[in-house]
XYZ file of C-alpha atoms in Angstrom:
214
model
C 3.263 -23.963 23.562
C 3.060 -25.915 20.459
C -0.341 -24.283 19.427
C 1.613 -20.794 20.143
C 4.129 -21.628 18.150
C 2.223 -22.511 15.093
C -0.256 -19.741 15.444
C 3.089 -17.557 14.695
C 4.494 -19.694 11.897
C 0.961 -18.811 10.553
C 1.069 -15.208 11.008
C 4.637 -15.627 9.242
C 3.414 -17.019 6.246
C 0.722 -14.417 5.716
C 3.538 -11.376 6.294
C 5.907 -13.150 4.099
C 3.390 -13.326 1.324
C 2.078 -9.527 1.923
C 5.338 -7.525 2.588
C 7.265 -8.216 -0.909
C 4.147 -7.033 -2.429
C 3.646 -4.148 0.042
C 7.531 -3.358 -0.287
C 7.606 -0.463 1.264
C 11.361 -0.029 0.546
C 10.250 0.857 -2.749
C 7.332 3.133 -0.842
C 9.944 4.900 1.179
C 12.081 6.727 -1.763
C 8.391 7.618 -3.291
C 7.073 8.812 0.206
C 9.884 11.360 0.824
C 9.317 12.876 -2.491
C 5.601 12.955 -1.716
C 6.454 14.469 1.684
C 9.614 17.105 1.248
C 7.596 20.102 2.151
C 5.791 18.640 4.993
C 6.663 19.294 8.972
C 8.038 16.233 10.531
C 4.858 16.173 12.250
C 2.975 15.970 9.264
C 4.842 13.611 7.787
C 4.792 11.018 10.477
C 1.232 11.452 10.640
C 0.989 10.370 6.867
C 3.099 7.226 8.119
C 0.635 6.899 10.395
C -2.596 7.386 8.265
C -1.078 6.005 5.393
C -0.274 2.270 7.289
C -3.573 2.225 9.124
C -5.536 2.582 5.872
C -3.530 0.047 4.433
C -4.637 -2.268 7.296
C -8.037 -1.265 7.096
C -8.425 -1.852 3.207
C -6.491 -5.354 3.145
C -8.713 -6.273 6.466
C -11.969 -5.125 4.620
C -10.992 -7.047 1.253
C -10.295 -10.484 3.438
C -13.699 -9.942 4.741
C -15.972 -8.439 2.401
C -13.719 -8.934 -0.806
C -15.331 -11.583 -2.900
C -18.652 -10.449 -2.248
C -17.429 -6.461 -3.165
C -15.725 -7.545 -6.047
C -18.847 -9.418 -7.136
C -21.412 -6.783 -6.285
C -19.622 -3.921 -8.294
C -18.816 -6.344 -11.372
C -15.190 -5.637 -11.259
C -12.673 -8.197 -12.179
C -9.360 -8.171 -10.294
C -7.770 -7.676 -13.596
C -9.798 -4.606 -13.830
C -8.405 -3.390 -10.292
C -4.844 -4.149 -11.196
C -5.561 -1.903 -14.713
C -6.546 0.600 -12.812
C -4.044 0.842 -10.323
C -1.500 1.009 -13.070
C -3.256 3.771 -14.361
C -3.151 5.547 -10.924
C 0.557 4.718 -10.392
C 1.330 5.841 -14.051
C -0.312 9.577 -12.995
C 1.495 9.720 -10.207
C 4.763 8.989 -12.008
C 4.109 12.011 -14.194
C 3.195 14.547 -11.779
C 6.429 13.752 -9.888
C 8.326 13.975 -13.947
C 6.976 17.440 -14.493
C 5.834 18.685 -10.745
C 3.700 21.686 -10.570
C 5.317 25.336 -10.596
C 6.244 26.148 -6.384
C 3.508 28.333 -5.556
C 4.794 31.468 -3.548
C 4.611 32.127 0.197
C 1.777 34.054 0.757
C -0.057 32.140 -2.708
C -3.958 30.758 -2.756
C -2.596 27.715 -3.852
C -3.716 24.545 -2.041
C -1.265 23.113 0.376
C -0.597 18.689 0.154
C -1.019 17.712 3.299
C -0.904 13.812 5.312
C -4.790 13.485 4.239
C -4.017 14.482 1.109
C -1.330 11.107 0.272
C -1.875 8.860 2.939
C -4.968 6.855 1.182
C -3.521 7.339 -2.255
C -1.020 6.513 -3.742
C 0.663 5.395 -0.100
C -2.075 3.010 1.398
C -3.717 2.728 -2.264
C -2.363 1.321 -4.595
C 1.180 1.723 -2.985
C 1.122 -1.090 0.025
C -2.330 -2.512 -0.632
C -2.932 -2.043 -4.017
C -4.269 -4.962 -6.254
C -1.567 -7.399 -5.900
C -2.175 -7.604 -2.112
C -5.985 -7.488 -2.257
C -5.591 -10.350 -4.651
C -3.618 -12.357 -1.885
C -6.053 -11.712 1.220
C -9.036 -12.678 -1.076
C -7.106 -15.833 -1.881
C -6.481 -16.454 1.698
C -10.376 -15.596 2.189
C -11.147 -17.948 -0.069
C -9.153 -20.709 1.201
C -10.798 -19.880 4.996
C -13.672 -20.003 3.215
C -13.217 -24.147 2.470
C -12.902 -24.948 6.559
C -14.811 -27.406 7.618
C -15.873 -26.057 10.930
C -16.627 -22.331 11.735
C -14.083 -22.587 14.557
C -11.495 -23.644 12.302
C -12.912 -20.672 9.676
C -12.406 -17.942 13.036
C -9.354 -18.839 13.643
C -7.926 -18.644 9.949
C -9.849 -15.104 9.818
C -8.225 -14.362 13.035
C -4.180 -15.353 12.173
C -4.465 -13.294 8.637
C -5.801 -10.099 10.030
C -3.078 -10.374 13.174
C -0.696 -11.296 9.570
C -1.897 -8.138 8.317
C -0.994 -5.660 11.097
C 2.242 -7.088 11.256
C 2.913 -6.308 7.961
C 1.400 -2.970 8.466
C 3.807 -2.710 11.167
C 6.729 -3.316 9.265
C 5.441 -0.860 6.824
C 4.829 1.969 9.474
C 8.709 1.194 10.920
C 10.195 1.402 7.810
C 8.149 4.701 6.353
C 8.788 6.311 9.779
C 12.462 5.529 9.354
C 12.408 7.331 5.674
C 11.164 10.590 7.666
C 14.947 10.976 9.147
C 16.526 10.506 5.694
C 15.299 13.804 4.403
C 17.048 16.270 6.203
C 20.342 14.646 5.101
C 19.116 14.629 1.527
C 18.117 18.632 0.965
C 15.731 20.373 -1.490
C 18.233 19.476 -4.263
C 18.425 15.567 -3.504
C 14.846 15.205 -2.783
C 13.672 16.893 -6.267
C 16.322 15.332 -8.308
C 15.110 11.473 -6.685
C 11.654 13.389 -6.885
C 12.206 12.820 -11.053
C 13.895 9.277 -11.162
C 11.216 8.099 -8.939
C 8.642 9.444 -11.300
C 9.918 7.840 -14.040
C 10.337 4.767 -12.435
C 6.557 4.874 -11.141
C 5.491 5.816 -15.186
C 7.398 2.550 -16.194
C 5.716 0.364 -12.951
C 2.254 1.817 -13.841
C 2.862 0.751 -17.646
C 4.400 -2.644 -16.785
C 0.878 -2.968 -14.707
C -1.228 -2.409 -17.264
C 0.567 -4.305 -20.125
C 1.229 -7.409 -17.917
C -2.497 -7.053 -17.165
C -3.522 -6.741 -20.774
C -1.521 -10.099 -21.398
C -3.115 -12.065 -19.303
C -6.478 -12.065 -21.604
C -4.658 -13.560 -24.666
């Protein structure tokens, strides 16, 4: 009972360091935006897509990160640079959206596959700030002294990980029931404050980032 119990204050501590970075409160208001034209259907199958890449990626990174990271040359304060970057695009094509296209118009349709890796999953709930926390806790594994003891910490973050996907999928599937009390008009009006709240995030990123060298 007393191993139980401390394999879950374990899992605790690794959701309680991945969910205020995840926040997908902040996802949520972002996601609806993202998602006001879809079919419920569709949209709770980006929830769906969106959370499960987010476990895959964080889950891949606590693995394989060090060595990745390593491989391709890239710095994780290259990775948070360019996440900024990617947020900061985002913010701007929710600012100034593209013209509605017309029913019956050649224009390509969004759709789940379309948002659910990025910006959702990437760099939404597992964007650098996360990656940088599993490849901590891969690092720390790392320093076991037994490869049981190395399994087992390997074993509690990635069970901490789908929790906190969890969380995220409960809370992003909960946002799906808010539009239809919000209308076309609420949804494109939070459409622009979120956009220039994700400019100002992406910026803060990248400056923050830029700091850190001097």
């Amino acid at each position: 009972m007393e191993q139980v119990l401390q394999f879950l204050s374990y899992i605790l501590l690794v959701v309680a360091a991945l969910i205020p970075i995840a926040n997908p409160f902040s996802t949520a208001p972002m996601f609806l935006s993202l998602t006001q034209d879809f079919s419920k259907q569709e949209r709770q199958k980006a929830v769906n897509l969106a959370t499960l890449y987010m476990f895959l990626l964080l889950s891949v990174f606590l693995i394989f990160g060090v060595q990745l990271l390593a491989f391709f040359g890239i710095e994780l304060t290259s990775l948070r640079i360019a996440g900024g970057l990617i947020i900061g695009y985002l913010g701007f094509r929710m600012l100034f959206p593209a013209p509605i296209s017309m029913p019956g118009s050649t224009a390509q349709q969004t759709t789940a596959n379309d948002i659910a890796f990025m910006p959702l999953a990437m760099p939404s709930m597992s964007g650098p700030g996360a990656i940088s926390v599993v490849i901590a806790m891969a690092a720390r594994i790392n320093t076991a002294e037994t490869l049981q003891d190395e399994l087992y910490g390997y074993i509690v973050v990635i069970v901490g990980i789908a929790a906190a996907a969890l969380i995220c999928w409960i809370v992003l599937s909960a946002a799906t029931k808010v539009v239809k009390f919000m209308g076309v008009n609420g949804i494109l009006a939070m459409t622009k404050v979120m956009g220039f709240f994700l400019i100002s995030i992406g910026v803060d990123m990248v400056v923050n980032t830029i700091r850190s060298f001097f």
